[in-house]
PDB file of C-alpha atoms and ligand atoms in Angstrom:
ATOM      1  CA  MET A   1     -37.977   4.250  71.667  1.00 67.00           C
ATOM      2  CA  GLU A   2     -37.004   4.151  75.262  1.00 88.00           C
ATOM      3  CA  GLU A   3     -37.143   0.366  75.495  1.00 93.00           C
ATOM      4  CA  LEU A   4     -34.283  -0.544  72.958  1.00 97.00           C
ATOM      5  CA  ASN A   5     -32.168   0.812  75.994  1.00 97.00           C
ATOM      6  CA  LEU A   6     -33.048  -1.937  77.920  1.00 98.00           C
ATOM      7  CA  VAL A   7     -31.826  -4.303  75.029  1.00 98.00           C
ATOM      8  CA  LYS A   8     -28.718  -2.316  74.818  1.00 97.00           C
ATOM      9  CA  ASN A   9     -28.141  -2.523  78.412  1.00 97.00           C
ATOM     10  CA  ARG A  10     -28.858  -6.333  78.568  1.00 98.00           C
ATOM     11  CA  ILE A  11     -26.373  -6.954  75.646  1.00 98.00           C
ATOM     12  CA  THR A  12     -23.532  -4.832  77.628  1.00 98.00           C
ATOM     13  CA  GLU A  13     -24.501  -7.008  80.788  1.00 98.00           C
ATOM     14  CA  LEU A  14     -24.217 -10.378  78.933  1.00 98.00           C
ATOM     15  CA  VAL A  15     -20.791  -9.042  77.319  1.00 98.00           C
ATOM     16  CA  LYS A  16     -19.585  -8.114  80.976  1.00 98.00           C
ATOM     17  CA  GLU A  17     -20.331 -11.692  82.072  1.00 97.00           C
ATOM     18  CA  CYS A  18     -17.329 -12.727  79.782  1.00 95.00           C
ATOM     19  CA  ASN A  19     -14.730 -10.871  82.053  1.00 96.00           C
ATOM     20  CA  ASP A  20     -12.880  -9.729  79.149  1.00 98.00           C
ATOM     21  CA  GLU A  21     -11.978  -6.051  78.924  1.00 97.00           C
ATOM     22  CA  LYS A  22     -11.272  -6.254  74.953  1.00 98.00           C
ATOM     23  CA  CYS A  23     -14.843  -7.490  74.276  1.00 98.00           C
ATOM     24  CA  LEU A  24     -16.150  -4.296  75.860  1.00 98.00           C
ATOM     25  CA  VAL A  25     -14.067  -2.494  73.732  1.00 98.00           C
ATOM     26  CA  LEU A  26     -15.267  -4.014  70.898  1.00 98.00           C
ATOM     27  CA  LEU A  27     -18.567  -3.753  71.920  1.00 98.00           C
ATOM     28  CA  ASP A  28     -18.432  -0.214  72.112  1.00 97.00           C
ATOM     29  CA  LYS A  29     -17.176   0.191  68.785  1.00 96.00           C
ATOM     30  CA  LEU A  30     -19.933  -1.241  66.889  1.00 97.00           C
ATOM     31  CA  ALA A  31     -22.042   0.974  65.167  1.00 90.00           C
ATOM     32  CA  GLN A  32     -25.635   1.629  66.234  1.00 88.00           C
ATOM     33  CA  GLY A  33     -28.233  -0.180  63.952  1.00 90.00           C
ATOM     34  CA  LYS A  34     -31.955   0.375  63.542  1.00 91.00           C
ATOM     35  CA  MET A  35     -32.841  -2.492  65.786  1.00 95.00           C
ATOM     36  CA  ILE A  36     -35.958  -3.189  63.409  1.00 94.00           C
ATOM     37  CA  ARG A  37     -35.858  -6.856  64.682  1.00 96.00           C
ATOM     38  CA  SER A  38     -36.381  -5.576  68.680  1.00 97.00           C
ATOM     39  CA  LYS A  39     -38.597  -2.946  67.651  1.00 95.00           C
ATOM     40  CA  LEU A  40     -40.744  -5.778  66.404  1.00 95.00           C
ATOM     41  CA  ILE A  41     -40.395  -8.207  69.111  1.00 97.00           C
ATOM     42  CA  LEU A  42     -41.163  -5.514  71.570  1.00 97.00           C
ATOM     43  CA  LYS A  43     -44.377  -4.609  69.687  1.00 95.00           C
ATOM     44  CA  ILE A  44     -45.584  -8.016  69.276  1.00 96.00           C
ATOM     45  CA  ALA A  45     -44.595  -9.317  73.078  1.00 97.00           C
ATOM     46  CA  GLU A  46     -44.591  -5.956  74.881  1.00 96.00           C
ATOM     47  CA  VAL A  47     -41.437  -5.287  77.208  1.00 97.00           C
ATOM     48  CA  ASN A  48     -41.016  -7.979  79.897  1.00 98.00           C
ATOM     49  CA  ASP A  49     -37.690 -10.207  80.815  1.00 98.00           C
ATOM     50  CA  GLU A  50     -38.506 -12.640  78.064  1.00 98.00           C
ATOM     51  CA  SER A  51     -39.085 -10.151  75.301  1.00 98.00           C
ATOM     52  CA  ILE A  52     -36.066  -8.128  76.102  1.00 98.00           C
ATOM     53  CA  GLU A  53     -34.082 -11.491  76.516  1.00 98.00           C
ATOM     54  CA  LEU A  54     -35.143 -12.342  72.882  1.00 98.00           C
ATOM     55  CA  CYS A  55     -34.046  -8.904  71.453  1.00 98.00           C
ATOM     56  CA  ALA A  56     -30.481  -9.090  72.978  1.00 98.00           C
ATOM     57  CA  VAL A  57     -30.321 -12.711  71.476  1.00 98.00           C
ATOM     58  CA  VAL A  58     -31.198 -11.631  68.278  1.00 98.00           C
ATOM     59  CA  GLU A  59     -29.456  -8.404  67.958  1.00 98.00           C
ATOM     60  CA  MET A  60     -26.114 -10.257  68.910  1.00 98.00           C
ATOM     61  CA  ILE A  61     -26.677 -12.760  66.273  1.00 98.00           C
ATOM     62  CA  HIS A  62     -27.523 -10.081  63.780  1.00 98.00           C
ATOM     63  CA  ALA A  63     -24.436  -7.984  64.933  1.00 98.00           C
ATOM     64  CA  ALA A  64     -22.259 -11.596  64.525  1.00 98.00           C
ATOM     65  CA  SER A  65     -23.508 -12.027  61.082  1.00 98.00           C
ATOM     66  CA  LEU A  66     -22.568  -8.523  60.075  1.00 98.00           C
ATOM     67  CA  LEU A  67     -19.105  -8.708  61.828  1.00 98.00           C
ATOM     68  CA  HIS A  68     -18.458 -11.684  59.328  1.00 98.00           C
ATOM     69  CA  ASP A  69     -20.364 -10.529  56.297  1.00 97.00           C
ATOM     70  CA  ASP A  70     -17.690  -7.264  56.754  1.00 97.00           C
ATOM     71  CA  VAL A  71     -15.104  -9.679  56.286  1.00 98.00           C
ATOM     72  CA  ILE A  72     -16.517 -11.779  53.461  1.00 96.00           C
ATOM     73  CA  ASP A  73     -17.613  -8.101  51.508  1.00 93.00           C
ATOM     74  CA  GLU A  74     -14.172  -6.769  52.496  1.00 94.00           C
ATOM     75  CA  ALA A  75     -16.325  -3.514  53.852  1.00 93.00           C
ATOM     76  CA  ASP A  76     -14.487  -0.703  55.395  1.00 93.00           C
ATOM     77  CA  THR A  77     -17.767   0.991  56.900  1.00 93.00           C
ATOM     78  CA  ARG A  78     -20.660  -0.294  58.696  1.00 93.00           C
ATOM     79  CA  ARG A  79     -23.485   2.280  59.152  1.00 89.00           C
ATOM     80  CA  GLY A  80     -21.307   5.434  58.608  1.00 86.00           C
ATOM     81  CA  LYS A  81     -18.562   4.270  60.906  1.00 92.00           C
ATOM     82  CA  PRO A  82     -15.389   2.201  60.224  1.00 95.00           C
ATOM     83  CA  SER A  83     -15.995  -1.342  60.403  1.00 97.00           C
ATOM     84  CA  ILE A  84     -14.380  -3.593  63.025  1.00 98.00           C
ATOM     85  CA  ASN A  85     -12.298  -5.191  60.129  1.00 98.00           C
ATOM     86  CA  SER A  86     -10.983  -2.024  58.936  1.00 97.00           C
ATOM     87  CA  LEU A  87     -10.484  -0.682  62.514  1.00 98.00           C
ATOM     88  CA  TYR A  88      -8.635  -4.000  63.379  1.00 98.00           C
ATOM     89  CA  ASP A  89      -8.627  -6.775  61.031  1.00 98.00           C
ATOM     90  CA  ASN A  90     -10.300  -9.453  59.678  1.00 98.00           C
ATOM     91  CA  LYS A  91      -9.223 -11.924  62.465  1.00 98.00           C
ATOM     92  CA  THR A  92     -10.808  -9.401  65.349  1.00 98.00           C
ATOM     93  CA  SER A  93     -14.101  -9.286  63.473  1.00 98.00           C
ATOM     94  CA  ILE A  94     -14.696 -13.051  62.959  1.00 98.00           C
ATOM     95  CA  MET A  95     -13.426 -13.543  66.563  1.00 98.00           C
ATOM     96  CA  PHE A  96     -15.711 -10.888  68.054  1.00 98.00           C
ATOM     97  CA  GLY A  97     -18.522 -12.319  66.010  1.00 98.00           C
ATOM     98  CA  ASP A  98     -17.839 -15.980  67.164  1.00 98.00           C
ATOM     99  CA  ILE A  99     -17.988 -14.445  70.847  1.00 98.00           C
ATOM    100  CA  LEU A 100     -21.403 -12.399  70.299  1.00 98.00           C
ATOM    101  CA  TYR A 101     -22.838 -15.604  68.544  1.00 98.00           C
ATOM    102  CA  SER A 102     -21.777 -17.700  71.042  1.00 98.00           C
ATOM    103  CA  ILE A 103     -23.226 -15.614  73.997  1.00 98.00           C
ATOM    104  CA  ALA A 104     -26.531 -15.153  72.298  1.00 98.00           C
ATOM    105  CA  PHE A 105     -26.754 -19.080  71.935  1.00 98.00           C
ATOM    106  CA  THR A 106     -25.696 -19.777  75.558  1.00 98.00           C
ATOM    107  CA  ARG A 107     -28.877 -17.509  76.482  1.00 98.00           C
ATOM    108  CA  LEU A 108     -30.973 -18.943  73.798  1.00 98.00           C
ATOM    109  CA  SER A 109     -30.251 -22.594  75.140  1.00 98.00           C
ATOM    110  CA  GLN A 110     -31.965 -21.121  78.483  1.00 98.00           C
ATOM    111  CA  MET A 111     -35.243 -20.162  76.756  1.00 98.00           C
ATOM    112  CA  ASP A 112     -38.439 -22.045  75.554  1.00 98.00           C
ATOM    113  CA  LYS A 113     -37.595 -24.816  73.551  1.00 98.00           C
ATOM    114  CA  LYS A 114     -39.929 -23.786  70.371  1.00 98.00           C
ATOM    115  CA  ILE A 115     -38.254 -20.317  70.589  1.00 98.00           C
ATOM    116  CA  ALA A 116     -34.586 -21.605  70.706  1.00 98.00           C
ATOM    117  CA  TYR A 117     -35.791 -23.971  67.673  1.00 98.00           C
ATOM    118  CA  GLU A 118     -37.164 -21.195  65.612  1.00 98.00           C
ATOM    119  CA  VAL A 119     -34.242 -19.050  66.341  1.00 98.00           C
ATOM    120  CA  SER A 120     -31.542 -21.132  65.779  1.00 98.00           C
ATOM    121  CA  SER A 121     -32.895 -22.787  62.585  1.00 98.00           C
ATOM    122  CA  ALA A 122     -33.147 -19.210  61.104  1.00 98.00           C
ATOM    123  CA  VAL A 123     -29.411 -18.946  61.858  1.00 98.00           C
ATOM    124  CA  THR A 124     -28.771 -21.966  59.513  1.00 98.00           C
ATOM    125  CA  LYS A 125     -30.829 -20.192  57.025  1.00 98.00           C
ATOM    126  CA  LEU A 126     -29.115 -17.188  57.147  1.00 98.00           C
ATOM    127  CA  SER A 127     -25.938 -18.546  56.836  1.00 98.00           C
ATOM    128  CA  ILE A 128     -26.933 -20.482  53.775  1.00 98.00           C
ATOM    129  CA  GLY A 129     -28.289 -17.267  52.495  1.00 98.00           C
ATOM    130  CA  GLU A 130     -24.916 -15.768  52.816  1.00 98.00           C
ATOM    131  CA  MET A 131     -23.167 -18.346  51.030  1.00 98.00           C
ATOM    132  CA  ILE A 132     -25.863 -18.323  48.227  1.00 98.00           C
ATOM    133  CA  ASP A 133     -25.177 -14.421  47.975  1.00 97.00           C
ATOM    134  CA  VAL A 134     -21.590 -14.838  47.357  1.00 97.00           C
ATOM    135  CA  ASP A 135     -21.970 -17.685  44.911  1.00 98.00           C
ATOM    136  CA  LEU A 136     -24.512 -15.625  43.044  1.00 98.00           C
ATOM    137  CA  ALA A 137     -22.175 -12.830  42.823  1.00 97.00           C
ATOM    138  CA  ASP A 138     -19.627 -14.990  40.582  1.00 97.00           C
ATOM    139  CA  THR A 139     -21.695 -14.813  37.333  1.00 97.00           C
ATOM    140  CA  PHE A 140     -24.576 -12.037  36.358  1.00 98.00           C
ATOM    141  CA  ASN A 141     -27.672 -13.732  37.831  1.00 98.00           C
ATOM    142  CA  THR A 142     -31.069 -13.651  35.865  1.00 98.00           C
ATOM    143  CA  SER A 143     -32.943 -15.687  37.782  1.00 98.00           C
ATOM    144  CA  TYR A 144     -35.869 -14.317  39.999  1.00 98.00           C
ATOM    145  CA  ASP A 145     -36.009 -17.271  41.844  1.00 98.00           C
ATOM    146  CA  LYS A 146     -32.636 -17.522  43.056  1.00 98.00           C
ATOM    147  CA  TYR A 147     -32.842 -13.869  44.060  1.00 98.00           C
ATOM    148  CA  PHE A 148     -35.934 -14.348  46.130  1.00 98.00           C
ATOM    149  CA  ASP A 149     -34.567 -17.546  47.721  1.00 98.00           C
ATOM    150  CA  MET A 150     -31.258 -15.698  48.824  1.00 98.00           C
ATOM    151  CA  ILE A 151     -33.052 -12.614  50.273  1.00 98.00           C
ATOM    152  CA  TYR A 152     -35.375 -14.795  52.310  1.00 98.00           C
ATOM    153  CA  LYS A 153     -32.525 -16.958  53.691  1.00 98.00           C
ATOM    154  CA  LYS A 154     -30.273 -13.905  54.283  1.00 98.00           C
ATOM    155  CA  THR A 155     -32.529 -11.399  55.594  1.00 97.00           C
ATOM    156  CA  ALA A 156     -36.063 -12.379  56.143  1.00 98.00           C
ATOM    157  CA  SER A 157     -35.536 -15.751  57.948  1.00 98.00           C
ATOM    158  CA  LEU A 158     -34.336 -14.182  61.000  1.00 98.00           C
ATOM    159  CA  ILE A 159     -37.052 -11.240  61.134  1.00 98.00           C
ATOM    160  CA  GLU A 160     -39.620 -14.265  60.460  1.00 98.00           C
ATOM    161  CA  ALA A 161     -37.982 -16.250  63.561  1.00 98.00           C
ATOM    162  CA  SER A 162     -37.918 -12.970  65.576  1.00 98.00           C
ATOM    163  CA  ALA A 163     -41.728 -12.111  65.041  1.00 98.00           C
ATOM    164  CA  LYS A 164     -42.743 -15.919  65.402  1.00 98.00           C
ATOM    165  CA  ALA A 165     -40.827 -15.986  68.487  1.00 98.00           C
ATOM    166  CA  ALA A 166     -42.442 -12.887  70.137  1.00 98.00           C
ATOM    167  CA  ALA A 167     -45.850 -14.208  69.216  1.00 98.00           C
ATOM    168  CA  LEU A 168     -45.023 -17.416  70.977  1.00 98.00           C
ATOM    169  CA  ILE A 169     -44.142 -15.256  74.063  1.00 98.00           C
ATOM    170  CA  ALA A 170     -47.301 -13.477  74.031  1.00 97.00           C
ATOM    171  CA  LYS A 171     -49.151 -16.155  72.928  1.00 97.00           C
ATOM    172  CA  LYS A 172     -50.558 -14.568  69.881  1.00 96.00           C
ATOM    173  CA  ASP A 173     -51.203 -16.458  66.284  1.00 96.00           C
ATOM    174  CA  GLU A 174     -47.603 -17.568  65.480  1.00 97.00           C
ATOM    175  CA  ASN A 175     -48.330 -18.189  61.838  1.00 96.00           C
ATOM    176  CA  LYS A 176     -49.733 -14.859  61.173  1.00 96.00           C
ATOM    177  CA  TYR A 177     -46.635 -12.830  62.636  1.00 96.00           C
ATOM    178  CA  ALA A 178     -44.384 -15.494  61.027  1.00 97.00           C
ATOM    179  CA  LEU A 179     -45.791 -14.270  57.841  1.00 96.00           C
ATOM    180  CA  TYR A 180     -45.665 -10.600  58.530  1.00 95.00           C
ATOM    181  CA  GLY A 181     -42.099 -10.943  59.517  1.00 96.00           C
ATOM    182  CA  LYS A 182     -41.252 -12.527  56.306  1.00 97.00           C
ATOM    183  CA  ASN A 183     -42.926 -10.231  54.074  1.00 96.00           C
ATOM    184  CA  LEU A 184     -41.551  -7.502  56.054  1.00 95.00           C
ATOM    185  CA  GLY A 185     -37.882  -8.917  55.839  1.00 96.00           C
ATOM    186  CA  LEU A 186     -38.222  -9.411  51.931  1.00 97.00           C
ATOM    187  CA  ALA A 187     -39.483  -5.814  51.560  1.00 96.00           C
ATOM    188  CA  PHE A 188     -36.812  -4.616  53.749  1.00 94.00           C
ATOM    189  CA  GLN A 189     -33.746  -6.284  51.684  1.00 96.00           C
ATOM    190  CA  MET A 190     -35.580  -4.947  48.389  1.00 96.00           C
ATOM    191  CA  ILE A 191     -35.593  -1.692  49.829  1.00 95.00           C
ATOM    192  CA  ASP A 192     -31.856  -2.078  50.825  1.00 93.00           C
ATOM    193  CA  ASP A 193     -31.094  -2.952  47.281  1.00 95.00           C
ATOM    194  CA  ILE A 194     -33.339   0.096  46.042  1.00 96.00           C
ATOM    195  CA  LEU A 195     -31.471   2.319  48.354  1.00 95.00           C
ATOM    196  CA  ASP A 196     -28.016   1.246  46.923  1.00 94.00           C
ATOM    197  CA  ILE A 197     -28.963   2.874  43.957  1.00 95.00           C
ATOM    198  CA  THR A 198     -30.909   5.817  44.834  1.00 94.00           C
ATOM    199  CA  SER A 199     -29.364   7.048  47.784  1.00 90.00           C
ATOM    200  CA  SER A 200     -25.861   8.907  48.440  1.00 86.00           C
ATOM    201  CA  SER A 201     -22.854   7.362  50.210  1.00 83.00           C
ATOM    202  CA  GLU A 202     -23.336   9.743  52.852  1.00 85.00           C
ATOM    203  CA  THR A 203     -26.819   8.845  53.794  1.00 85.00           C
ATOM    204  CA  LEU A 204     -26.329   5.147  53.438  1.00 83.00           C
ATOM    205  CA  GLY A 205     -23.091   5.190  55.696  1.00 80.00           C
ATOM    206  CA  LYS A 206     -21.395   2.925  52.862  1.00 77.00           C
ATOM    207  CA  PRO A 207     -20.486   3.359  49.129  1.00 78.00           C
ATOM    208  CA  ALA A 208     -23.362   3.943  46.954  1.00 78.00           C
ATOM    209  CA  MET A 209     -23.978   1.843  43.821  1.00 89.00           C
ATOM    210  CA  HIS A 210     -21.756  -0.676  45.099  1.00 91.00           C
ATOM    211  CA  ASP A 211     -23.984  -3.918  44.808  1.00 94.00           C
ATOM    212  CA  PHE A 212     -23.474  -4.283  41.261  1.00 96.00           C
ATOM    213  CA  TYR A 213     -19.659  -3.749  41.304  1.00 95.00           C
ATOM    214  CA  GLU A 214     -19.537  -6.509  44.041  1.00 94.00           C
ATOM    215  CA  GLY A 215     -21.442  -8.768  41.645  1.00 96.00           C
ATOM    216  CA  LYS A 216     -24.982  -8.510  43.263  1.00 97.00           C
ATOM    217  CA  VAL A 217     -27.686  -8.601  40.706  1.00 98.00           C
ATOM    218  CA  THR A 218     -30.421  -7.194  42.743  1.00 98.00           C
ATOM    219  CA  ILE A 219     -34.047  -6.623  41.893  1.00 98.00           C
ATOM    220  CA  PRO A 220     -33.589  -3.375  39.970  1.00 98.00           C
ATOM    221  CA  TYR A 221     -30.952  -4.844  37.737  1.00 98.00           C
ATOM    222  CA  LEU A 222     -32.872  -8.052  37.378  1.00 98.00           C
ATOM    223  CA  LEU A 223     -35.919  -6.191  35.891  1.00 98.00           C
ATOM    224  CA  LEU A 224     -33.538  -3.866  34.113  1.00 98.00           C
ATOM    225  CA  HIS A 225     -31.665  -6.770  32.227  1.00 98.00           C
ATOM    226  CA  GLU A 226     -34.816  -8.187  31.426  1.00 98.00           C
ATOM    227  CA  ARG A 227     -36.220  -5.403  29.720  1.00 98.00           C
ATOM    228  CA  LEU A 228     -33.102  -4.407  27.719  1.00 98.00           C
ATOM    229  CA  ASP A 229     -33.078  -4.972  24.175  1.00 97.00           C
ATOM    230  CA  ASN A 230     -29.067  -4.741  24.280  1.00 96.00           C
ATOM    231  CA  LYS A 231     -28.656  -6.928  27.327  1.00 97.00           C
ATOM    232  CA  GLN A 232     -24.979  -7.075  26.572  1.00 97.00           C
ATOM    233  CA  GLU A 233     -24.784  -3.178  27.447  1.00 97.00           C
ATOM    234  CA  LEU A 234     -25.523  -3.759  30.951  1.00 98.00           C
ATOM    235  CA  GLU A 235     -23.697  -7.127  31.397  1.00 98.00           C
ATOM    236  CA  ASN A 236     -20.409  -4.886  30.302  1.00 98.00           C
ATOM    237  CA  LEU A 237     -20.982  -2.906  33.253  1.00 97.00           C
ATOM    238  CA  TYR A 238     -21.060  -5.621  35.665  1.00 98.00           C
ATOM    239  CA  LYS A 239     -18.380  -5.937  38.479  1.00 97.00           C
ATOM    240  CA  ILE A 240     -16.287  -3.226  37.030  1.00 96.00           C
ATOM    241  CA  GLN A 241     -15.667   0.291  38.828  1.00 94.00           C
ATOM    242  CA  LEU A 242     -17.962   2.690  37.155  1.00 93.00           C
ATOM    243  CA  ASP A 243     -17.354   5.993  35.941  1.00 93.00           C
ATOM    244  CA  ASP A 244     -20.090   8.940  36.134  1.00 92.00           C
ATOM    245  CA  ASN A 245     -21.153   8.485  32.435  1.00 95.00           C
ATOM    246  CA  GLN A 246     -21.865   4.784  33.320  1.00 95.00           C
ATOM    247  CA  ILE A 247     -23.725   5.477  36.361  1.00 94.00           C
ATOM    248  CA  SER A 248     -26.048   7.995  34.851  1.00 94.00           C
ATOM    249  CA  TRP A 249     -26.607   5.378  31.655  1.00 97.00           C
ATOM    250  CA  ILE A 250     -27.838   2.804  34.567  1.00 96.00           C
ATOM    251  CA  LYS A 251     -29.916   5.423  36.227  1.00 96.00           C
ATOM    252  CA  GLU A 252     -31.444   6.737  32.977  1.00 97.00           C
ATOM    253  CA  LYS A 253     -32.435   3.475  31.969  1.00 97.00           C
ATOM    254  CA  LEU A 254     -33.543   2.192  35.435  1.00 97.00           C
ATOM    255  CA  GLN A 255     -35.906   5.054  34.994  1.00 97.00           C
ATOM    256  CA  SER A 256     -36.793   4.752  31.405  1.00 97.00           C
ATOM    257  CA  THR A 257     -37.628   1.105  31.467  1.00 98.00           C
ATOM    258  CA  LYS A 258     -39.724   1.672  34.764  1.00 98.00           C
ATOM    259  CA  ALA A 259     -37.252  -1.126  36.091  1.00 98.00           C
ATOM    260  CA  LEU A 260     -36.697   0.999  39.537  1.00 96.00           C
ATOM    261  CA  GLU A 261     -40.499   1.905  40.022  1.00 96.00           C
ATOM    262  CA  ASP A 262     -41.412  -1.507  39.271  1.00 97.00           C
ATOM    263  CA  SER A 263     -38.885  -2.825  42.082  1.00 97.00           C
ATOM    264  CA  ILE A 264     -40.071  -0.157  44.639  1.00 95.00           C
ATOM    265  CA  SER A 265     -43.928  -1.476  43.700  1.00 96.00           C
ATOM    266  CA  MET A 266     -43.121  -5.101  44.292  1.00 97.00           C
ATOM    267  CA  ALA A 267     -41.349  -4.161  47.570  1.00 96.00           C
ATOM    268  CA  LYS A 268     -44.507  -2.062  48.562  1.00 94.00           C
ATOM    269  CA  LYS A 269     -46.768  -5.280  47.455  1.00 95.00           C
ATOM    270  CA  LEU A 270     -45.006  -7.541  50.019  1.00 94.00           C
ATOM    271  CA  GLY A 271     -45.135  -4.691  52.621  1.00 92.00           C
ATOM    272  CA  LEU A 272     -49.059  -4.696  51.843  1.00 91.00           C
ATOM    273  CA  GLU A 273     -49.296  -8.306  52.219  1.00 90.00           C
ATOM    274  CA  ALA A 274     -47.406  -8.468  55.726  1.00 89.00           C
ATOM    275  CA  ILE A 275     -49.783  -6.002  56.723  1.00 90.00           C
ATOM    276  CA  ASP A 276     -52.673  -7.917  55.247  1.00 89.00           C
ATOM    277  CA  ALA A 277     -51.575 -10.739  57.639  1.00 88.00           C
ATOM    278  CA  LEU A 278     -52.176  -9.102  60.570  1.00 90.00           C
ATOM    279  CA  LYS A 279     -55.472  -7.432  59.324  1.00 87.00           C
ATOM    280  CA  ASP A 280     -57.484  -9.173  62.494  1.00 84.00           C
ATOM    281  CA  GLU A 281     -54.775  -8.673  65.012  1.00 86.00           C
ATOM    282  CA  ASN A 282     -55.636  -4.732  65.873  1.00 79.00           C
ATOM    283  CA  SER A 283     -51.764  -4.016  65.487  1.00 84.00           C
ATOM    284  CA  GLU A 284     -51.666  -0.548  64.362  1.00 88.00           C
ATOM    285  CA  ASP A 285     -48.011  -0.040  65.660  1.00 89.00           C
ATOM    286  CA  LEU A 286     -46.749  -2.731  63.372  1.00 91.00           C
ATOM    287  CA  ILE A 287     -48.361  -1.433  60.130  1.00 89.00           C
ATOM    288  CA  MET A 288     -46.603   1.680  60.961  1.00 88.00           C
ATOM    289  CA  ILE A 289     -43.183   0.073  61.391  1.00 88.00           C
ATOM    290  CA  MET A 290     -43.937  -1.588  57.749  1.00 87.00           C
ATOM    291  CA  LYS A 291     -44.647   1.913  56.255  1.00 86.00           C
ATOM    292  CA  ALA A 292     -41.654   3.530  58.102  1.00 87.00           C
ATOM    293  CA  MET A 293     -39.513   0.676  56.820  1.00 84.00           C
ATOM    294  CA  ILE A 294     -40.616   1.113  53.269  1.00 85.00           C
ATOM    295  CA  GLU A 295     -40.380   4.926  53.171  1.00 83.00           C
ATOM    296  CA  ARG A 296     -36.980   4.917  54.834  1.00 80.00           C
ATOM    297  CA  GLU A 297     -33.805   6.626  53.211  1.00 73.00           C
ATOM    298  CA  PHE A 298     -31.201   4.579  54.736  1.00 70.00           C
TER     299      PHE A 298
HETATM  300  C1  FPP B 301     -25.726  -8.361  55.229  1.00 60.85           C
HETATM  301  O1  FPP B 301     -25.824  -8.617  53.860  1.00 60.85           O
HETATM  302  C2  FPP B 301     -25.731  -9.716  55.685  1.00 60.85           C
HETATM  303  C3  FPP B 301     -26.663 -10.463  56.232  1.00 60.85           C
HETATM  304  C4  FPP B 301     -27.824 -10.011  56.628  1.00 60.85           C
HETATM  305  C5  FPP B 301     -26.371 -12.019  56.567  1.00 60.85           C
HETATM  306  C6  FPP B 301     -24.664 -12.408  56.963  1.00 60.85           C
HETATM  307  C7  FPP B 301     -24.820 -13.646  57.578  1.00 60.85           C
HETATM  308  C8  FPP B 301     -23.749 -14.445  57.631  1.00 60.85           C
HETATM  309  C9  FPP B 301     -22.050 -13.827  57.422  1.00 60.85           C
HETATM  310  C10 FPP B 301     -23.615 -15.791  58.168  1.00 60.85           C
HETATM  311  C11 FPP B 301     -22.837 -15.864  59.446  1.00 60.85           C
HETATM  312  C12 FPP B 301     -23.727 -15.867  60.670  1.00 60.85           C
HETATM  313  C13 FPP B 301     -23.686 -16.038  61.968  1.00 60.85           C
HETATM  314  C14 FPP B 301     -24.575 -15.602  62.945  1.00 60.85           C
HETATM  315  C15 FPP B 301     -22.181 -15.862  62.455  1.00 60.85           C
HETATM  316  P1  FPP B 301     -25.358  -7.468  52.602  1.00 60.85           P
HETATM  317  O2  FPP B 301     -23.885  -7.690  52.516  1.00 60.85           O
HETATM  318  O3  FPP B 301     -26.299  -7.473  51.567  1.00 60.85           O
HETATM  319  O4  FPP B 301     -25.595  -5.961  53.497  1.00 60.85           O
HETATM  320  P2  FPP B 301     -24.785  -4.993  53.764  1.00 60.85           P
HETATM  321  O5  FPP B 301     -24.767  -3.867  52.824  1.00 60.85           O
HETATM  322  O6  FPP B 301     -25.577  -4.195  55.069  1.00 60.85           O
HETATM  323  O7  FPP B 301     -23.459  -5.305  54.031  1.00 60.85           O
HETATM  324 MG1   MG B 302     -22.225  -6.598  53.269  1.00 60.85          MG
END
C-alpha cells in the first residue's frame, strides 16, 4: 500500500521537527507494524492531508502504547525485532513513548474538535484497558465480561475511534463505522490471543504460548476452563514455564473440548457483525480488511 509510506514520512517529519538526533535513531529502531489503523482510516477517508495526519497521530499513539507495554510485559522482542527496552533500557522505552505520545497530542490539538475528542478519550480507555489487563493477570480470571471489557478498552477502543474519526473526515455515517471499528478491534485481539497458542515463535516474532505464562486467561483458556471437568488440572499450569508435555496436554484439550474452534468462531462472528454494520455503505475494501485480519497468521 503506497499510501502507508505517506504516513511513515509524516511521522518522520514530525519527529524531525523535535530537532533531536536520538529521537530519529530510536524511531528508526521501531519495528514495522501492520498499520491496520492507518489502512482502515485511508479506506474510509481516502488519502488527503487530514487523513494522513490522523493516521500519523494514531500510529504514534499506538507505538507509544507498545513502548510502554513492552516495559510492563518485560518483553524482549516486538514484531520479531529486539524491543527498545531490550536494546536500551526501560527508561528509554518509557521516555520515547512519552515523546511520541506528546507529538501526537500536539498535532491532535490542531485537528477538528470532535476528532480530537474521539481519539483522546479512546487513549484514556486504552490506558485503563492496560491496567485491567495487568490486574486480571494476578489470579486466574474466569469472567467473560471482564475479558471482553478489557479487550474492548485495550485494543478495540482506538480502532473504533480511528474508524469514527475517519468517517467524520469523510462525512460518512460515523456510528456505523464506529461499530465496524469496535467489532474489528475485538476480533483482532481475539485472533491475537488465538495465534499465541496456534502459531510458532518465528511466525509471531515473540515467544509462543506466552499469554498463559504471563497470567493472561485469554478466550481459548476461558472456554477450556469452563468445559473441563477437572479445572484444577489447568489451574495448576497457570503462570508456570510449561514443558513440552504440558503444552501438548493444553493443545489436546483445546482441540477435544472445541475451545479453540469455538474461540475462532466467536472472533469470526464479531467479524461478520462488523461487516454487517457496513452493509449499505458499499465498502468492499473494508470487508477485505476484515477477512484478511481474521485469516492472518501473525
Ligand atoms: C498490547 O497488548 C498493548 C496495548 C494494545 C495497549 C497498551 C497500552 C498502554 C501501555 C497504555 C499507555 C498508553 C500510551 C498512549 C502511552 P498485549 O500485551 O496483549 O499484546 P502484545 O503481545 O503485542 O504485547
Ligand atoms: Mg505486551
